[in-house]
CSV table of N, CA and C and ligand atoms in Angstrom, one decimal:
chain,number,residue,atom,x,y,z
A,1,MET,N,220.7,81.5,11.4
A,1,MET,CA,221.5,80.9,12.5
A,1,MET,C,223.0,80.8,11.9
A,2,SER,N,223.9,81.4,12.7
A,2,SER,CA,225.3,81.3,12.2
A,2,SER,C,225.9,80.0,12.9
A,3,GLU,N,227.1,79.7,12.4
A,3,GLU,CA,227.8,78.5,12.9
A,3,GLU,C,228.1,78.7,14.4
A,4,ASN,N,228.3,79.9,14.8
A,4,ASN,CA,228.7,80.2,16.2
A,4,ASN,C,227.6,79.7,17.2
A,5,ASP,N,226.3,79.9,16.8
A,5,ASP,CA,225.3,79.5,17.8
A,5,ASP,C,224.5,78.2,17.3
A,6,CYS,N,225.2,77.4,16.4
A,6,CYS,CA,224.6,76.2,15.9
A,6,CYS,C,224.9,75.1,16.9
A,7,ILE,N,223.8,74.4,17.4
A,7,ILE,CA,224.0,73.4,18.4
A,7,ILE,C,224.7,72.2,17.8
A,8,PHE,N,224.4,71.9,16.5
A,8,PHE,CA,225.1,70.7,15.9
A,8,PHE,C,226.6,71.0,15.6
A,9,CYS,N,226.9,72.2,15.3
A,9,CYS,CA,228.4,72.6,15.3
A,9,CYS,C,229.0,72.3,16.6
A,10,LYS,N,228.4,72.7,17.7
A,10,LYS,CA,228.9,72.6,19.0
A,10,LYS,C,229.1,71.1,19.3
A,11,ILE,N,228.1,70.3,19.0
A,11,ILE,CA,228.3,68.8,19.2
A,11,ILE,C,229.5,68.3,18.3
A,12,ALA,N,229.5,68.8,17.1
A,12,ALA,CA,230.6,68.3,16.1
A,12,ALA,C,232.0,68.7,16.7
A,13,LYS,N,232.1,69.8,17.4
A,13,LYS,CA,233.4,70.2,17.9
A,13,LYS,C,233.6,69.7,19.3
A,14,GLY,N,232.7,68.9,19.9
A,14,GLY,CA,232.9,68.4,21.2
A,14,GLY,C,232.6,69.5,22.3
A,15,GLN,N,231.9,70.6,21.9
A,15,GLN,CA,231.7,71.6,22.9
A,15,GLN,C,230.3,71.5,23.6
A,16,MET,N,229.5,70.5,23.1
A,16,MET,CA,228.2,70.2,23.7
A,16,MET,C,228.1,68.7,23.7
A,17,GLU,N,227.6,68.2,24.9
A,17,GLU,CA,227.5,66.8,25.0
A,17,GLU,C,226.4,66.1,24.1
A,18,ALA,N,226.8,65.0,23.7
A,18,ALA,CA,225.9,64.2,22.9
A,18,ALA,C,226.3,62.7,23.1
A,19,GLU,N,225.3,61.8,22.9
A,19,GLU,CA,225.6,60.4,22.9
A,19,GLU,C,226.1,59.9,21.6
A,20,VAL,N,227.4,60.0,21.4
A,20,VAL,CA,228.0,59.7,20.1
A,20,VAL,C,227.9,58.2,19.7
A,21,VAL,N,227.4,57.9,18.6
A,21,VAL,CA,227.3,56.5,18.1
A,21,VAL,C,228.5,56.1,17.3
A,22,TYR,N,228.9,57.1,16.5
A,22,TYR,CA,230.1,56.9,15.6
A,22,TYR,C,230.6,58.2,15.2
A,23,GLU,N,231.9,58.3,15.0
A,23,GLU,CA,232.5,59.5,14.4
A,23,GLU,C,233.8,59.3,13.6
A,24,GLU,N,234.0,60.1,12.7
A,24,GLU,CA,235.2,60.1,11.9
A,24,GLU,C,235.5,61.5,11.5
A,25,GLU,N,236.5,61.7,10.7
A,25,GLU,CA,237.0,63.1,10.4
A,25,GLU,C,235.8,64.1,10.0
A,26,GLY,N,235.0,63.7,9.0
A,26,GLY,CA,234.1,64.6,8.5
A,26,GLY,C,232.6,64.4,8.8
A,27,VAL,N,232.4,63.3,9.6
A,27,VAL,CA,231.0,63.0,9.9
A,27,VAL,C,230.9,62.5,11.3
A,28,ILE,N,229.8,62.9,12.0
A,28,ILE,CA,229.5,62.4,13.3
A,28,ILE,C,228.1,61.9,13.4
A,29,ALA,N,227.8,60.9,14.2
A,29,ALA,CA,226.5,60.4,14.4
A,29,ALA,C,226.2,60.3,15.9
A,30,PHE,N,225.0,60.8,16.3
A,30,PHE,CA,224.7,60.8,17.7
A,30,PHE,C,223.2,60.6,17.9
A,31,GLU,N,222.9,60.1,19.1
A,31,GLU,CA,221.5,59.8,19.5
A,31,GLU,C,220.6,61.1,19.4
A,32,ASP,N,219.5,61.0,18.8
A,32,ASP,CA,218.5,62.2,18.9
A,32,ASP,C,218.1,62.3,20.3
A,33,ILE,N,218.1,63.6,20.8
A,33,ILE,CA,217.8,63.8,22.2
A,33,ILE,C,216.3,63.6,22.5
A,34,ASN,N,215.5,63.6,21.5
A,34,ASN,CA,214.0,63.4,21.6
A,34,ASN,C,213.6,62.3,20.6
A,35,ALA,N,214.1,61.1,20.9
A,35,ALA,CA,213.9,60.0,20.0
A,35,ALA,C,212.4,59.8,19.7
A,36,LYS,N,212.1,59.7,18.4
A,36,LYS,CA,210.7,59.5,18.0
A,36,LYS,C,210.4,58.1,17.6
A,37,THR,N,211.5,57.3,17.5
A,37,THR,CA,211.4,55.9,17.2
A,37,THR,C,212.4,55.1,18.1
A,38,PRO,N,212.2,53.8,18.2
A,38,PRO,CA,213.2,53.1,19.1
A,38,PRO,C,214.6,53.3,18.8
A,39,VAL,N,214.9,53.4,17.5
A,39,VAL,CA,216.3,53.8,17.0
A,39,VAL,C,216.1,55.1,16.3
A,40,HIS,N,216.8,56.1,16.8
A,40,HIS,CA,216.7,57.4,16.2
A,40,HIS,C,218.1,58.1,16.4
A,41,VAL,N,218.9,58.1,15.4
A,41,VAL,CA,220.2,58.6,15.4
A,41,VAL,C,220.3,59.7,14.3
A,42,LEU,N,221.1,60.8,14.6
A,42,LEU,CA,221.3,61.8,13.6
A,42,LEU,C,222.7,61.7,13.1
A,43,VAL,N,222.8,61.8,11.8
A,43,VAL,CA,224.1,61.7,11.1
A,43,VAL,C,224.4,63.1,10.4
A,44,ILE,N,225.5,63.7,10.8
A,44,ILE,CA,225.7,65.1,10.3
A,44,ILE,C,227.1,65.2,9.7
A,45,PRO,N,227.3,66.1,8.8
A,45,PRO,CA,228.6,66.5,8.4
A,45,PRO,C,229.2,67.4,9.5
A,46,ARG,N,230.5,67.3,9.8
A,46,ARG,CA,231.0,68.2,10.8
A,46,ARG,C,231.0,69.6,10.4
A,47,GLU,N,231.1,69.8,9.1
A,47,GLU,CA,231.2,71.2,8.5
A,47,GLU,C,229.7,71.7,8.5
A,48,HIS,N,229.6,73.0,8.8
A,48,HIS,CA,228.3,73.6,8.8
A,48,HIS,C,227.8,73.9,7.4
A,49,VAL,N,226.7,73.3,7.1
A,49,VAL,CA,225.9,73.7,5.9
A,49,VAL,C,224.5,73.7,6.4
A,50,PRO,N,223.7,74.8,6.2
A,50,PRO,CA,222.4,74.9,6.8
A,50,PRO,C,221.4,74.0,6.2
A,51,SER,N,221.5,73.7,4.9
A,51,SER,CA,220.4,73.0,4.2
A,51,SER,C,220.9,72.4,2.9
A,52,MET,N,220.0,71.7,2.2
A,52,MET,CA,220.3,71.1,1.0
A,52,MET,C,220.8,72.1,-0.1
A,53,ALA,N,220.4,73.3,0.0
A,53,ALA,CA,220.8,74.3,-0.9
A,53,ALA,C,222.3,74.5,-1.0
A,54,GLU,N,223.0,74.2,0.2
A,54,GLU,CA,224.4,74.4,0.2
A,54,GLU,C,225.2,73.1,0.2
A,55,VAL,N,224.5,72.0,-0.1
A,55,VAL,CA,225.2,70.7,0.0
A,55,VAL,C,226.4,70.6,-0.9
A,56,GLY,N,226.4,71.3,-2.0
A,56,GLY,CA,227.5,71.3,-2.9
A,56,GLY,C,228.8,71.9,-2.3
A,57,GLY,N,228.6,72.6,-1.2
A,57,GLY,CA,229.8,73.2,-0.5
A,57,GLY,C,230.5,72.3,0.4
A,58,LEU,N,230.0,71.1,0.6
A,58,LEU,CA,230.6,70.1,1.5
A,58,LEU,C,231.9,69.6,0.8
A,59,PRO,N,232.9,69.2,1.6
A,59,PRO,CA,234.1,68.6,1.0
A,59,PRO,C,233.7,67.4,0.2
A,60,ASP,N,234.6,67.1,-0.8
A,60,ASP,CA,234.4,65.9,-1.6
A,60,ASP,C,234.2,64.7,-0.8
A,61,GLY,N,233.3,63.9,-1.1
A,61,GLY,CA,233.1,62.6,-0.5
A,61,GLY,C,232.3,62.6,0.8
A,62,ILE,N,231.9,63.7,1.3
A,62,ILE,CA,231.2,63.8,2.6
A,62,ILE,C,229.7,63.3,2.4
A,63,THR,N,229.1,63.7,1.3
A,63,THR,CA,227.7,63.3,1.1
A,63,THR,C,227.7,61.8,1.0
A,64,LYS,N,228.6,61.2,0.3
A,64,LYS,CA,228.6,59.7,0.2
A,64,LYS,C,228.8,59.1,1.6
A,65,ARG,N,229.7,59.7,2.4
A,65,ARG,CA,229.9,59.2,3.8
A,65,ARG,C,228.7,59.3,4.6
A,66,LEU,N,227.9,60.3,4.4
A,66,LEU,CA,226.7,60.4,5.2
A,66,LEU,C,225.8,59.2,5.0
A,67,PHE,N,225.7,58.8,3.8
A,67,PHE,CA,224.9,57.6,3.4
A,67,PHE,C,225.6,56.3,4.0
A,68,GLU,N,226.9,56.2,3.9
A,68,GLU,CA,227.6,55.0,4.4
A,68,GLU,C,227.6,54.9,5.9
A,69,VAL,N,227.7,56.1,6.5
A,69,VAL,CA,227.7,56.1,8.0
A,69,VAL,C,226.3,55.7,8.5
A,70,ALA,N,225.3,56.2,7.8
A,70,ALA,CA,223.9,55.9,8.2
A,70,ALA,C,223.7,54.4,8.1
A,71,GLN,N,224.2,53.7,7.1
A,71,GLN,CA,224.1,52.3,7.0
A,71,GLN,C,224.9,51.6,8.1
A,72,ALA,N,226.1,52.1,8.4
A,72,ALA,CA,226.9,51.5,9.5
A,72,ALA,C,226.2,51.7,10.8
A,73,VAL,N,225.6,52.8,11.0
A,73,VAL,CA,224.8,53.1,12.3
A,73,VAL,C,223.6,52.1,12.4
A,74,ALA,N,222.9,51.9,11.3
A,74,ALA,CA,221.8,51.0,11.3
A,74,ALA,C,222.3,49.6,11.6
A,75,GLU,N,223.4,49.2,11.1
A,75,GLU,CA,223.9,47.9,11.4
A,75,GLU,C,224.3,47.8,12.9
A,76,LYS,N,225.0,48.8,13.4
A,76,LYS,CA,225.4,48.9,14.8
A,76,LYS,C,224.2,48.8,15.7
A,77,LYS,N,223.1,49.5,15.3
A,77,LYS,CA,221.9,49.6,16.2
A,77,LYS,C,220.9,48.4,16.0
A,78,GLY,N,221.3,47.5,15.0
A,78,GLY,CA,220.5,46.3,14.8
A,78,GLY,C,219.2,46.5,14.0
A,79,VAL,N,219.2,47.5,13.1
A,79,VAL,CA,218.0,47.7,12.3
A,79,VAL,C,218.3,47.6,10.8
A,80,ALA,N,219.5,47.2,10.5
A,80,ALA,CA,219.8,47.2,9.0
A,80,ALA,C,218.9,46.2,8.3
A,81,GLU,N,218.6,45.1,8.9
A,81,GLU,CA,217.8,44.1,8.2
A,81,GLU,C,216.3,44.4,8.4
A,82,SER,N,215.9,44.8,9.5
A,82,SER,CA,214.5,45.1,9.7
A,82,SER,C,214.1,46.4,8.9
A,83,GLY,N,215.0,47.2,8.7
A,83,GLY,CA,214.8,48.4,7.9
A,83,GLY,C,214.8,49.7,8.7
A,84,TYR,N,215.0,50.8,8.0
A,84,TYR,CA,215.0,52.1,8.6
A,84,TYR,C,214.8,53.2,7.6
A,85,ALA,N,214.4,54.3,8.1
A,85,ALA,CA,214.2,55.5,7.3
A,85,ALA,C,215.5,56.3,7.4
A,86,PHE,N,215.9,56.9,6.3
A,86,PHE,CA,217.0,57.8,6.2
A,86,PHE,C,216.4,59.1,5.7
A,87,ARG,N,216.3,60.0,6.6
A,87,ARG,CA,215.4,61.2,6.3
A,87,ARG,C,216.1,62.5,6.5
A,88,ILE,N,216.0,63.4,5.5
A,88,ILE,CA,216.5,64.7,5.7
A,88,ILE,C,215.4,65.7,5.6
A,89,ASN,N,215.1,66.4,6.7
A,89,ASN,CA,214.1,67.4,6.7
A,89,ASN,C,214.8,68.7,6.1
A,90,ASN,N,214.1,69.3,5.2
A,90,ASN,CA,214.7,70.5,4.5
A,90,ASN,C,213.7,71.6,4.4
A,91,GLY,N,213.8,72.7,5.1
A,91,GLY,CA,212.9,73.8,5.0
A,91,GLY,C,211.7,73.7,5.8
A,92,PRO,N,210.9,74.8,5.9
A,92,PRO,CA,209.8,74.9,6.8
A,92,PRO,C,208.7,73.8,6.7
A,93,ASP,N,208.3,73.5,5.5
A,93,ASP,CA,207.2,72.5,5.4
A,93,ASP,C,207.7,71.1,5.8
A,94,SER,N,209.0,70.9,5.9
A,94,SER,CA,209.4,69.6,6.3
A,94,SER,C,209.5,69.5,7.8
A,95,GLY,N,209.4,70.6,8.5
A,95,GLY,CA,209.6,70.7,10.0
A,95,GLY,C,211.0,70.8,10.4
A,96,GLN,N,211.9,71.1,9.5
A,96,GLN,CA,213.3,71.3,9.9
A,96,GLN,C,213.5,72.3,11.0
A,97,GLU,N,214.1,71.9,12.1
A,97,GLU,CA,214.2,72.8,13.2
A,97,GLU,C,215.7,73.3,13.4
A,98,VAL,N,216.6,72.4,13.1
A,98,VAL,CA,218.0,72.7,13.3
A,98,VAL,C,218.6,73.0,11.9
A,99,LEU,N,219.1,74.2,11.7
A,99,LEU,CA,219.6,74.6,10.4
A,99,LEU,C,221.1,74.2,10.3
A,100,HIS,N,221.4,73.0,10.5
A,100,HIS,CA,222.7,72.3,10.1
A,100,HIS,C,222.3,71.0,9.5
A,101,LEU,N,222.6,70.8,8.2
A,101,LEU,CA,222.1,69.6,7.5
A,101,LEU,C,222.3,68.4,8.3
A,102,HIS,N,221.3,67.6,8.4
A,102,HIS,CA,221.4,66.3,9.2
A,102,HIS,C,220.5,65.3,8.6
A,103,ALA,N,220.9,64.0,8.8
A,103,ALA,CA,220.0,62.9,8.3
A,103,ALA,C,219.5,62.2,9.6
A,104,HIS,N,218.3,61.9,9.6
A,104,HIS,CA,217.7,61.0,10.7
A,104,HIS,C,217.8,59.6,10.2
A,105,VAL,N,218.3,58.7,11.1
A,105,VAL,CA,218.2,57.3,10.9
A,105,VAL,C,217.2,56.7,11.9
A,106,MET,N,216.1,56.3,11.4
A,106,MET,CA,215.0,55.9,12.3
A,106,MET,C,214.5,54.5,12.0
A,107,GLY,N,214.4,53.7,13.1
A,107,GLY,CA,213.9,52.4,12.9
A,107,GLY,C,213.5,51.7,14.2
A,108,GLY,N,213.3,50.4,14.2
A,108,GLY,CA,213.0,49.7,15.4
A,108,GLY,C,211.5,49.5,15.5
A,109,ARG,N,210.7,50.1,14.6
A,109,ARG,CA,209.3,49.8,14.5
A,109,ARG,C,208.8,50.1,13.1
A,110,ARG,N,207.6,49.7,12.8
A,110,ARG,CA,207.1,49.9,11.5
A,110,ARG,C,206.8,51.4,11.3
A,111,LEU,N,207.3,52.0,10.3
A,111,LEU,CA,207.2,53.4,10.0
A,111,LEU,C,206.3,53.6,8.8
A,112,SER,N,205.7,54.8,8.8
A,112,SER,CA,204.9,55.2,7.6
A,112,SER,C,205.2,56.6,7.2
A,113,MET,N,205.0,56.9,5.9
A,113,MET,CA,205.2,58.2,5.4
A,113,MET,C,204.1,59.1,6.0
A,114,PRO,N,204.2,60.4,6.2
A,114,PRO,CA,205.5,61.1,6.0
A,114,PRO,C,206.3,61.0,7.3
B,1,AMP,P1,214.8,68.4,12.3
B,1,AMP,O1,213.4,68.7,12.6
B,1,AMP,O2,215.0,67.6,11.1
B,1,AMP,O3,215.6,69.7,12.2
B,1,AMP,O4,215.4,67.6,13.5
B,1,AMP,C1,216.1,68.1,14.5
B,1,AMP,C2,216.3,67.0,15.5
B,1,AMP,O5,217.4,67.3,16.4
B,1,AMP,C3,215.1,66.7,16.4
B,1,AMP,O6,214.7,65.3,16.2
B,1,AMP,C4,215.6,67.0,17.8
B,1,AMP,O7,215.0,66.1,18.8
B,1,AMP,C5,217.1,66.8,17.6
B,1,AMP,N1,217.9,67.6,18.6
B,1,AMP,C6,217.8,68.9,18.9
B,1,AMP,N2,218.8,69.2,19.8
B,1,AMP,C7,219.5,68.1,20.0
B,1,AMP,C8,220.6,67.8,20.8
B,1,AMP,N3,221.2,68.7,21.6
B,1,AMP,N4,221.1,66.6,20.8
B,1,AMP,C9,220.6,65.6,20.0
B,1,AMP,N5,219.5,65.8,19.2
B,1,AMP,C10,219.0,67.0,19.2
B,2,ZN,ZN1,226.2,73.9,12.4
């Protein structure tokens, strides 16, 4: 999948609608369209990287901001204290569907692995 037909790139560029929870220069967070938990937000780098294999190609500081924005989103959604999962699916066995690196912030009920 190229950047041109990547749905998360389109959301990051404002070319596709999403319920944005938070955004800044390099990172955007938006509601998962098919929420699997009461709180289910996706945090993504605006820049297209398909997977963890290319994470080193992100601009300096963006990986750190993904973590910090996830925590800020959890606070905003009221699950920072009750707890949440910060999950990156990577590759076929993980069930990764969208090949633009993204972290799920999931909470609002008791979760279990996997
Ligand atoms: P993953 O399996 O980790 O690739 O997760 C992809 C996630 O993206 C799924 O939870 C989908 O529900 C979600 N998703 C797919 N398309 C959209 C969209 N247009 N807006 C918001 N979330 C989406
Ligand atoms: Zn993309």
